[in-house]
Coordinates of C-alpha atoms in Angstrom, one line a residue:
X1 CA 180.2 78.8 -17.2
X2 CA 181.9 76.2 -15.0
X3 CA 181.9 78.5 -12.0
X4 CA 178.2 79.2 -12.6
X5 CA 177.4 75.5 -12.7
X6 CA 179.4 75.0 -9.5
X7 CA 177.3 77.7 -7.8
X8 CA 174.1 75.9 -9.0
X9 CA 175.4 72.7 -7.3
X10 CA 176.2 74.6 -4.1
X11 CA 172.7 76.0 -4.0
X12 CA 171.2 72.6 -4.7
X13 CA 173.2 71.1 -1.8
X14 CA 172.3 73.8 0.7
X15 CA 168.8 75.0 0.0
X16 CA 166.2 73.5 2.3
X17 CA 163.2 75.5 1.1
X18 CA 161.0 73.0 -0.9
X19 CA 159.8 75.6 -3.5
X20 CA 163.3 76.9 -4.2
X21 CA 164.7 73.3 -4.2
X22 CA 162.2 72.3 -6.9
X23 CA 163.1 75.3 -9.0
X24 CA 166.8 74.5 -8.8
X25 CA 166.2 70.9 -9.7
X26 CA 164.1 72.0 -12.7
X27 CA 166.8 74.5 -13.8
X28 CA 169.5 71.8 -13.7
X29 CA 167.3 69.2 -15.5
X30 CA 166.3 71.7 -18.3
X31 CA 170.0 72.6 -18.9
X32 CA 169.1 76.0 -20.2
X33 CA 172.4 77.8 -20.0
X34 CA 170.9 81.2 -20.5
X35 CA 168.4 80.8 -17.7
X36 CA 171.0 79.3 -15.3
X37 CA 173.5 82.1 -16.1
X38 CA 171.0 84.8 -15.5
X39 CA 170.1 83.4 -12.1
X40 CA 173.7 82.8 -11.0
X41 CA 176.1 85.1 -12.9
X42 CA 176.1 87.7 -10.2
X43 CA 174.7 88.5 -6.7
X44 CA 171.9 90.9 -6.7
X45 CA 173.6 94.3 -6.6
X46 CA 173.0 96.3 -3.4
X47 CA 172.7 99.8 -4.8
X48 CA 171.4 103.0 -3.2
X49 CA 167.9 101.7 -3.7
X50 CA 168.9 98.4 -2.0
X51 CA 168.0 95.1 -3.8
X52 CA 165.5 94.6 -6.5
X53 CA 165.0 91.5 -8.7
X54 CA 162.8 88.7 -9.9
X55 CA 161.6 86.3 -7.3
X56 CA 163.2 82.9 -7.6
X57 CA 166.2 80.7 -6.9
X58 CA 169.8 81.8 -7.2
X59 CA 172.0 84.7 -6.0
X60 CA 170.6 87.0 -8.7
X61 CA 167.1 86.5 -7.5
X62 CA 164.9 87.6 -4.6
X63 CA 164.6 84.7 -2.2
X64 CA 164.9 83.9 1.5
X65 CA 168.7 83.3 1.2
X66 CA 169.5 86.6 -0.7
X67 CA 167.3 88.5 1.8
X68 CA 169.0 86.7 4.7
X69 CA 172.4 87.5 3.3
X70 CA 171.6 91.2 2.8
X71 CA 170.1 91.4 6.3
X72 CA 173.1 89.8 7.9
X73 CA 175.4 92.3 6.1
X74 CA 173.1 95.1 7.2
X75 CA 173.1 93.8 10.8
X76 CA 176.9 93.6 10.8
X77 CA 177.0 97.2 9.5
X78 CA 174.5 98.4 12.1
X79 CA 176.2 96.7 15.1
X80 CA 179.5 98.3 14.0
X81 CA 178.1 101.8 13.6
X82 CA 175.3 102.2 16.1
X83 CA 174.8 101.5 19.8
X84 CA 171.7 99.4 20.4
X85 CA 170.5 99.7 16.8
X86 CA 166.9 99.2 15.8
X87 CA 165.1 98.9 12.5
X88 CA 161.6 99.8 11.2
X89 CA 160.2 97.3 8.7
X90 CA 157.3 97.5 6.2
X91 CA 156.1 95.8 3.1
X92 CA 153.9 96.4 0.1
X93 CA 151.6 93.8 -1.5
X94 CA 154.3 92.0 -3.5
X95 CA 154.4 88.2 -3.5
X96 CA 156.7 86.8 -0.7
X97 CA 156.7 90.2 1.0
X98 CA 155.4 88.9 4.3
X99 CA 157.8 85.9 4.3
X100 CA 160.8 88.1 3.5
X101 CA 159.9 90.5 6.4
X102 CA 159.8 87.5 8.7
X103 CA 163.2 86.4 7.5
X104 CA 164.4 90.0 8.2
X105 CA 163.0 90.0 11.7
X106 CA 164.6 86.6 12.5
X107 CA 168.0 87.6 11.2
X108 CA 168.0 90.9 13.0
X109 CA 166.8 89.3 16.3
X110 CA 169.5 86.6 16.0
X111 CA 172.0 89.5 15.8
X112 CA 170.6 91.3 18.9
X113 CA 168.9 94.0 16.8
X114 CA 165.3 95.0 17.6
X115 CA 162.8 95.7 14.8
X116 CA 159.3 97.1 14.6
X117 CA 157.2 95.9 11.8
X118 CA 153.9 97.2 10.5
X119 CA 151.3 94.5 11.0
X120 CA 149.9 94.8 7.5
X121 CA 150.9 96.3 4.2
X122 CA 151.6 100.0 4.3
X123 CA 152.9 102.7 1.9
X124 CA 156.6 103.2 1.6
X125 CA 156.3 106.8 2.9
X126 CA 154.7 105.4 6.1
X127 CA 157.9 103.4 6.5
X128 CA 160.0 106.6 6.0
X129 CA 157.9 108.3 8.6
X130 CA 158.2 105.3 11.0
X131 CA 162.0 105.4 10.9
X132 CA 162.1 108.9 12.4
X133 CA 159.0 108.5 14.5
X134 CA 160.4 105.4 16.2
X135 CA 164.0 106.9 16.2
X136 CA 165.2 103.8 14.4
X137 CA 168.8 103.3 13.1
X138 CA 167.5 102.1 9.7
X139 CA 164.4 101.1 7.8
X140 CA 163.7 98.2 5.5
X141 CA 160.8 98.2 3.0
X142 CA 160.0 95.1 1.0
X143 CA 158.9 96.7 -2.3
X144 CA 159.6 96.6 -6.0
X145 CA 157.6 99.8 -6.5
X146 CA 156.0 99.7 -10.0
X147 CA 157.9 96.7 -11.4
X148 CA 156.0 93.8 -12.9
X149 CA 154.6 91.0 -10.7
X150 CA 157.6 88.7 -10.8
X151 CA 159.7 91.3 -8.9
X152 CA 160.2 92.1 -5.3
X153 CA 162.8 94.3 -3.6
X154 CA 164.6 95.3 -0.4
X155 CA 164.8 99.1 0.1
X156 CA 167.0 100.4 2.9
X157 CA 166.6 103.7 4.8
X158 CA 168.9 105.6 7.0
X159 CA 168.1 107.1 10.4
X160 CA 167.0 110.3 8.7
X161 CA 164.2 108.5 6.9
X162 CA 165.9 108.9 3.5
X163 CA 167.0 106.0 1.4
X164 CA 170.6 105.3 2.3
X165 CA 173.4 107.5 1.0
X166 CA 175.8 106.3 -1.6
X167 CA 178.6 105.9 1.0
X168 CA 176.3 103.9 3.4
X169 CA 175.3 101.7 0.4
X170 CA 179.0 101.0 -0.3
X171 CA 179.7 100.2 3.3
X172 CA 176.6 97.9 3.6
X173 CA 177.6 96.2 0.3
X174 CA 181.1 95.6 1.6
X175 CA 179.6 94.0 4.7
X176 CA 177.2 91.8 2.6
X177 CA 180.1 90.7 0.4
X178 CA 181.7 89.1 3.4
X179 CA 178.6 87.0 4.2
X180 CA 178.1 83.5 2.8
X181 CA 174.4 83.1 2.2
X182 CA 174.4 79.6 3.8
X183 CA 177.2 79.5 6.3
X184 CA 177.2 83.0 7.8
X185 CA 173.6 84.1 8.3
X186 CA 172.4 84.0 11.9
X187 CA 168.6 83.5 12.1
X188 CA 165.9 82.4 14.5
X189 CA 162.2 81.6 13.6
X190 CA 160.0 84.6 13.4
X191 CA 157.7 83.5 16.2
X192 CA 160.8 83.2 18.4
X193 CA 161.9 86.7 17.5
X194 CA 158.4 88.0 18.5
X195 CA 158.5 86.0 21.8
X196 CA 161.9 87.4 22.6
X197 CA 160.6 91.0 22.3
X198 CA 163.3 91.9 19.8
X199 CA 160.7 91.8 17.0
X200 CA 157.4 93.6 17.7
X201 CA 154.5 95.1 15.8
X202 CA 154.5 98.8 15.0
X203 CA 151.6 100.4 16.8
X204 CA 148.6 102.1 15.2
X205 CA 149.7 105.3 16.8
X206 CA 152.6 105.6 14.4
X207 CA 150.4 105.3 11.4
X208 CA 148.0 107.8 13.0
X209 CA 150.8 110.3 13.4
X210 CA 151.7 109.8 9.7
X211 CA 148.2 110.6 8.6
X212 CA 148.0 113.6 11.0
X213 CA 151.3 114.9 9.4
X214 CA 149.8 114.5 6.0
X215 CA 146.7 116.4 7.1
X216 CA 148.8 119.4 8.2
X217 CA 149.7 120.0 4.5
X218 CA 146.0 120.8 3.6
X219 CA 145.7 124.0 1.7
X220 CA 141.9 124.4 2.1
X221 CA 140.3 126.4 4.9
X222 CA 136.9 125.4 6.1
X223 CA 134.4 123.2 4.4
X224 CA 134.7 122.9 0.6
X225 CA 131.9 124.4 -1.4
X226 CA 132.6 122.5 -4.6
X227 CA 132.0 118.8 -5.0
X228 CA 134.7 116.7 -6.6
X229 CA 134.1 113.2 -8.0
X230 CA 137.0 110.8 -8.1
X231 CA 137.7 107.3 -9.3
X232 CA 140.6 105.8 -7.2
X233 CA 142.7 102.7 -7.8
X234 CA 145.5 101.5 -5.5
X235 CA 146.5 99.1 -8.4
X236 CA 146.2 96.2 -6.0
X237 CA 148.8 97.8 -3.7
X238 CA 149.1 99.6 -0.4
X239 CA 147.3 103.0 -1.0
X240 CA 143.7 102.1 -0.1
X241 CA 143.8 102.4 3.7
X242 CA 145.7 105.7 3.9
X243 CA 144.1 107.4 0.9
X244 CA 140.6 106.5 2.2
X245 CA 141.4 108.3 5.5
X246 CA 142.7 111.3 3.5
X247 CA 139.6 111.4 1.3
X248 CA 137.5 111.5 4.5
X249 CA 139.6 114.2 6.0
X250 CA 139.4 116.3 2.8
X251 CA 135.7 115.7 2.5
X252 CA 136.1 114.2 -0.9
X253 CA 133.0 112.2 -0.5
X254 CA 132.2 111.1 -4.1
X255 CA 134.9 108.4 -4.5
X256 CA 134.5 105.2 -6.5
X257 CA 137.0 102.4 -6.2
X258 CA 138.1 100.3 -9.1
X259 CA 136.8 97.0 -7.8
X260 CA 139.3 94.7 -9.6
X261 CA 142.2 96.7 -8.2
X262 CA 141.0 97.7 -4.7
X263 CA 142.4 94.8 -2.7
X264 CA 146.1 93.8 -2.4
X265 CA 147.2 91.3 -4.9
X266 CA 150.9 90.7 -5.8
X267 CA 149.9 89.1 -9.1
X268 CA 148.3 92.3 -10.3
X269 CA 145.9 90.3 -12.5
X270 CA 144.3 93.3 -14.3
X271 CA 147.5 95.3 -14.5
X272 CA 150.7 93.3 -15.4
X273 CA 152.8 96.5 -15.2
X274 CA 151.4 98.5 -12.3
X275 CA 153.1 101.7 -13.2
X276 CA 150.8 104.8 -13.1
X277 CA 153.0 106.5 -15.7
X278 CA 151.6 104.3 -18.4
X279 CA 148.0 104.4 -19.8
X280 CA 147.6 100.6 -19.7
X281 CA 147.9 100.6 -15.9
X282 CA 145.0 103.0 -15.8
X283 CA 142.7 101.2 -18.2
X284 CA 140.3 99.8 -15.6
X285 CA 140.1 103.2 -13.9
X286 CA 139.5 105.0 -17.1
X287 CA 136.7 102.6 -18.1
X288 CA 135.0 103.5 -14.8
X289 CA 135.5 107.2 -15.3
X290 CA 133.9 107.1 -18.7
X291 CA 130.9 105.3 -17.3
X292 CA 130.5 107.7 -14.4
X293 CA 131.7 111.0 -16.0
X294 CA 134.1 111.5 -13.0
X295 CA 136.2 114.6 -12.6
X296 CA 139.4 112.8 -11.8
X297 CA 141.2 109.5 -11.8
X298 CA 143.8 108.9 -9.1
X299 CA 146.1 105.8 -9.3
X300 CA 148.7 105.1 -6.7
X301 CA 151.4 102.6 -7.5
X302 CA 151.8 99.4 -5.4
X303 CA 153.9 101.0 -2.6
X304 CA 151.9 104.2 -2.8
X305 CA 154.8 106.6 -3.2
X306 CA 153.8 107.7 -6.7
X307 CA 150.5 108.8 -8.1
X308 CA 149.1 109.1 -11.7
X309 CA 146.2 111.3 -12.7
X310 CA 143.7 111.5 -15.6
X311 CA 141.5 114.6 -15.8
X312 CA 138.1 115.0 -17.5
X313 CA 138.5 117.8 -20.0
X314 CA 136.1 118.7 -22.8
X315 CA 134.5 115.3 -22.4
X316 CA 137.7 113.3 -22.7
X317 CA 140.2 112.0 -20.1
X318 CA 143.6 113.5 -20.4
X319 CA 146.6 111.9 -18.7
X320 CA 148.8 114.4 -16.8
X321 CA 152.5 113.6 -16.9
X322 CA 154.8 113.7 -13.9
X323 CA 156.4 116.9 -15.0
X324 CA 153.0 118.5 -15.6
X325 CA 151.6 117.5 -12.3
X326 CA 154.8 118.7 -10.6
X327 CA 154.5 122.2 -11.9
X328 CA 150.8 122.3 -11.3
X329 CA 151.2 121.3 -7.7
X330 CA 154.2 123.7 -7.1
X331 CA 152.2 126.6 -8.6
X332 CA 149.2 125.7 -6.5
X333 CA 151.3 125.5 -3.3
X334 CA 153.0 128.8 -4.1
X335 CA 149.6 130.5 -4.8
X336 CA 148.2 129.2 -1.5
X337 CA 151.2 130.3 0.5
X338 CA 151.1 133.8 -1.1
X339 CA 147.4 134.0 -0.3
X340 CA 148.3 133.3 3.3
X341 CA 150.8 136.2 3.2
X342 CA 153.9 134.1 3.2
X343 CA 157.1 135.4 1.6
X344 CA 158.4 132.9 -0.9
X345 CA 161.7 134.7 -1.2
X346 CA 163.2 132.4 1.5
X347 CA 161.6 129.4 0.1
X348 CA 163.3 126.4 -1.4
X349 CA 161.9 124.0 -4.0
X350 CA 163.8 120.9 -4.9
X351 CA 163.6 118.8 -8.1
X352 CA 166.0 116.8 -10.2
X353 CA 168.3 117.3 -13.2
X354 CA 165.9 115.3 -15.4
X355 CA 162.8 117.2 -14.5
X356 CA 161.2 119.9 -16.6
X357 CA 163.0 123.1 -17.4
X358 CA 159.8 125.1 -16.8
X359 CA 160.8 125.2 -13.1
X360 CA 163.6 127.7 -13.8
X361 CA 161.1 130.2 -15.0
X362 CA 158.7 129.5 -12.1
X363 CA 161.5 130.0 -9.6
X364 CA 162.5 133.3 -11.2
X365 CA 158.8 134.4 -11.2
X366 CA 157.8 133.5 -7.7
X367 CA 161.3 134.3 -6.2
X368 CA 162.0 131.0 -4.5
X369 CA 165.2 129.1 -4.7
X370 CA 165.3 126.0 -7.0
X371 CA 167.8 123.2 -6.3
X372 CA 168.3 120.3 -8.7
X373 CA 169.6 117.0 -7.4
X374 CA 170.5 113.7 -9.0
X375 CA 167.7 111.3 -9.9
X376 CA 166.3 109.6 -6.9
X377 CA 164.0 111.1 -4.2
X378 CA 166.5 110.4 -1.5
X379 CA 168.5 113.3 -2.8
X380 CA 165.5 115.6 -2.4
X381 CA 165.0 114.2 1.1
X382 CA 168.7 114.9 1.8
X383 CA 168.1 118.6 0.9
X384 CA 165.2 118.7 3.4
X385 CA 167.6 117.3 6.0
X386 CA 170.2 120.0 5.3
X387 CA 167.6 122.7 5.8
X388 CA 166.4 121.0 9.0
X389 CA 170.0 120.8 10.3
X390 CA 170.4 124.5 9.7
X391 CA 167.1 125.2 11.6
X392 CA 165.5 126.2 8.3
X393 CA 163.0 123.4 7.6
X394 CA 160.3 126.0 7.2
X395 CA 162.0 127.1 4.0
X396 CA 161.1 123.9 2.2
X397 CA 158.1 124.4 -0.2
X398 CA 157.8 121.4 -2.4
X399 CA 159.8 118.7 -4.1
X400 CA 159.1 116.5 -7.1
X401 CA 160.7 114.3 -9.7
X402 CA 159.4 113.6 -13.2
X403 CA 158.5 110.0 -12.5
X404 CA 155.3 110.9 -10.6
X405 CA 156.9 111.4 -7.2
X406 CA 155.9 114.5 -5.1
X407 CA 156.3 115.7 -1.5
X408 CA 154.9 118.6 0.4
X409 CA 155.9 118.8 4.1
X410 CA 158.9 117.4 5.9
X411 CA 157.1 114.6 7.7
X412 CA 158.9 112.0 5.4
X413 CA 162.0 112.0 3.3
X414 CA 160.7 110.1 0.4
X415 CA 158.0 110.7 -2.3
X416 CA 154.5 110.4 -0.8
X417 CA 151.4 109.6 -2.9
X418 CA 149.2 110.1 0.2
X419 CA 150.0 113.8 0.6
X420 CA 150.0 114.1 -3.2
X421 CA 146.5 112.7 -3.3
X422 CA 145.3 115.2 -0.8
X423 CA 146.8 118.2 -2.7
X424 CA 145.7 117.0 -6.1
X425 CA 142.1 116.7 -4.9
X426 CA 142.2 120.1 -3.3
X427 CA 143.8 121.6 -6.4
X428 CA 141.3 120.1 -8.8
X429 CA 138.4 121.2 -6.5
X430 CA 139.9 124.8 -6.5
X431 CA 140.0 125.0 -10.2
X432 CA 136.6 123.3 -10.6
X433 CA 135.2 126.1 -8.5
X434 CA 136.5 128.5 -11.0
X435 CA 135.0 126.6 -13.9
X436 CA 138.4 125.2 -15.0
X437 CA 140.0 121.8 -15.1
X438 CA 143.6 121.0 -14.3
X439 CA 144.2 120.9 -18.1
X440 CA 143.1 124.5 -18.3
X441 CA 145.4 125.4 -15.4
X442 CA 148.3 123.6 -17.2
X443 CA 147.6 125.5 -20.4
X444 CA 147.8 128.8 -18.5
X445 CA 151.2 127.8 -17.2
X446 CA 152.4 127.0 -20.6
X447 CA 151.2 130.3 -21.9
X448 CA 153.0 132.1 -19.1
X449 CA 156.3 130.2 -19.0
X450 CA 156.6 128.7 -22.5
X451 CA 155.8 125.3 -23.9
X452 CA 158.1 122.8 -22.2
X453 CA 157.6 119.3 -23.4
X454 CA 159.4 116.2 -22.1
X455 CA 159.6 112.5 -22.9
X456 CA 161.5 109.6 -21.4
X457 CA 162.5 106.8 -23.7
X458 CA 163.6 103.5 -22.2
X459 CA 165.8 101.0 -24.0
X460 CA 165.9 97.5 -22.4
X461 CA 169.1 95.4 -22.2
X462 CA 168.4 92.3 -20.1
X463 CA 170.8 89.8 -18.7
X464 CA 174.5 89.7 -18.4
X465 CA 175.1 90.8 -22.0
X466 CA 172.7 93.7 -21.5
X467 CA 174.8 95.1 -18.7
X468 CA 177.8 95.2 -21.0
X469 CA 175.8 96.9 -23.7
X470 CA 174.5 99.6 -21.3
X471 CA 178.1 100.4 -20.2
X472 CA 179.2 100.6 -23.9
X473 CA 176.4 102.9 -24.8
X474 CA 177.1 105.4 -22.0
X475 CA 180.8 105.3 -22.8
X476 CA 180.0 105.9 -26.4
X477 CA 178.1 109.1 -25.7
X478 CA 181.0 110.4 -23.6
X479 CA 183.9 109.6 -26.0
X480 CA 182.0 110.2 -29.3
X481 CA 179.4 112.8 -28.4
X482 CA 177.2 113.7 -31.4
X483 CA 177.8 117.1 -32.9
X484 CA 174.0 117.6 -33.2
X485 CA 170.7 115.9 -32.3
X486 CA 167.8 116.3 -34.7
X487 CA 169.6 119.2 -36.4
X488 CA 170.1 121.0 -33.0
X489 CA 173.8 121.7 -32.3
X490 CA 175.2 120.3 -29.0
X491 CA 176.4 123.5 -27.4
X492 CA 177.6 122.1 -24.1
X493 CA 177.9 118.8 -22.2
X494 CA 177.8 117.9 -18.5
X495 CA 179.3 114.6 -17.3
X496 CA 177.8 113.9 -13.9
X497 CA 180.3 111.2 -13.4
X498 CA 182.7 114.0 -12.6
X499 CA 180.8 115.4 -9.6
X500 CA 179.2 118.4 -11.2
X501 CA 178.1 121.5 -9.3
X502 CA 174.4 121.4 -8.3
X503 CA 172.3 123.5 -10.6
X504 CA 170.6 126.4 -8.7
X505 CA 168.1 129.2 -9.6
X506 CA 168.2 131.9 -7.0
X507 CA 171.4 131.8 -5.0
X508 CA 171.3 135.2 -3.3
X509 CA 170.3 133.8 0.1
X510 CA 173.8 133.0 1.4
X511 CA 173.4 129.3 0.7
X512 CA 176.7 127.6 -0.2
X513 CA 177.1 125.9 -3.5
X514 CA 176.8 122.2 -3.4
X515 CA 178.6 119.5 -5.5
X516 CA 176.5 116.5 -6.7
X517 CA 177.8 113.0 -6.1
X518 CA 179.3 111.2 -9.0
X519 CA 176.7 109.6 -11.2
X520 CA 176.6 107.7 -14.5
X521 CA 174.6 110.5 -16.2
X522 CA 175.5 112.4 -19.4
X523 CA 173.8 115.6 -20.4
X524 CA 173.9 117.3 -23.8
X525 CA 172.6 120.9 -23.9
X526 CA 171.3 121.7 -27.4
X527 CA 170.6 125.1 -29.1
X528 CA 167.3 126.7 -28.4
X529 CA 167.2 125.6 -24.7
X530 CA 166.6 121.9 -25.7
X531 CA 168.4 119.1 -23.9
X532 CA 169.1 115.4 -24.0
X533 CA 170.2 113.4 -20.9
X534 CA 171.3 109.8 -21.0
X535 CA 171.1 107.7 -17.8
X536 CA 171.1 103.9 -17.1
X537 CA 168.3 102.9 -14.6
X538 CA 169.5 102.0 -11.1
X539 CA 166.8 99.4 -10.7
X540 CA 166.0 97.9 -14.1
X541 CA 168.1 96.8 -17.1
X542 CA 167.4 99.9 -19.1
X543 CA 169.1 102.9 -20.5
X544 CA 166.8 106.0 -20.3
X545 CA 166.9 109.0 -22.6
X546 CA 165.3 112.1 -21.2
X547 CA 164.3 114.6 -23.9
X548 CA 163.6 118.2 -23.2
X549 CA 162.0 120.4 -25.9
X550 CA 160.9 124.0 -25.7
X551 CA 159.3 126.4 -28.1
X552 CA 157.0 129.4 -28.2
X553 CA 154.0 127.4 -29.3
X554 CA 152.6 123.9 -28.4
X555 CA 152.8 122.7 -32.0
X556 CA 156.4 123.8 -32.3
X557 CA 157.4 122.2 -29.0
X558 CA 155.7 118.9 -30.0
X559 CA 157.5 118.9 -33.3
X560 CA 160.9 119.5 -31.7
X561 CA 160.1 116.7 -29.3
X562 CA 159.1 114.3 -32.1
X563 CA 162.3 115.1 -34.1
X564 CA 164.5 114.6 -31.1
X565 CA 162.8 111.2 -30.3
X566 CA 163.4 110.0 -33.8
X567 CA 167.0 111.1 -33.6
X568 CA 167.6 109.4 -30.3
X569 CA 166.0 106.1 -31.5
X570 CA 168.3 106.2 -34.5
X571 CA 171.3 106.8 -32.2
X572 CA 170.4 103.9 -29.9

């Protein structure tokens, strides 16, 4: 604790920001050792998703000094590895996002690195697009995705528009570790960076090209004959501007906005946890749907890279899970491509090791190749890059992960709620024209491929003690693997920390086998095609348990799922 108190005193002596100085003085005066330790026991870890943490004072918090330190480390890395490097910058609606972007621009300019910044909040996929459109060496997006309001984050992209690779993250972290947050950070005021020409605003033409790229993924021909009514909420985030343009393009004319959540607001006053995976985040939208009898609810998360959906079915609103929407969209894309006469035999779909097993049956049925990557959309983007490098970008069909992230097209290398919104509306309109809902379409897929049910359980372990607990839990599963889970024998295990072979379906196209990077993930394959995967979150103090249940009927699959959930909760 002595070292932590010494760090507190160092910050008090060096911080010149009045708000942070007041917070530090209050921390010291209160003498709350737990609060002090949590803010100072470590530097924010720079992982493959960059930084993410609570806004506040201290090295384990998001503030102008931790952002400055990270940017100085990144600048040192870029100057060592690129000639005349440049950076594309964006932000979502999070508190302090604009200030942090200005700090980034000032530090980059002081290091002779040019940056191009969107002049207002824009979706994360628009940043991924800008990196490649502007031929930048890197991208930075100030976003904490779907985390609660106290959070912000610093997500870094490589020149390919993907979130940085594991090796790049290690190299950047090594550069950051050499930087003292107060003594070593070069910076100039933001206005001076603008005046120098090293910082500039990203032009409207870049965003226009992003929207045009999304529009090329349209799967409708001509003017739609069926009307579709939609309630849309950007959850006080970045989705409104781009999704409104897409609704207009797709001639989805009956759109109602959730008024309390339409405008950017980093406090998320009606939605404390702006995650479209959870029903509470959709409450305001569902209320509006019930009043209007709308066909569809669309909700994009604050940085508009993920989208949640509720469907009116038999007079009630049914939430569609990430896995369910993923298979619906993939099936819809495959149907549309076949209708255009395309051969899916060369096609490649990409998902993750924690996404639904139904994909295996779909790949065998349609004939496309399925590749499964580690969790994290950057790995899906990496597969697109490999196809593009081989001159085979046209083989890419669709990619998705179970956490509500989808991508059609190769215009970005990250999940994209804007293109997903387009395809979801077109798909819902297609089925409505046939007298069906998306729930009807999903039930048809279950009947065809078997009932695959999935659930993700999250167990929170906050603070310094929590990190140790998480490590012990993962080690426990590896060294003392249960013989059975919910009465189902563990038939095989896969430890992804040992660089497992990438799972494929359909390998007869001459594609070489790939090895996955090492990851702290442990998989237990159970009898009957069921499965349990354990994985600590890379961005939150949580251990996640992914449950996969399958059975011939819906009732049986749900029972297996419930039994497995109870067993996992007991294990944890």
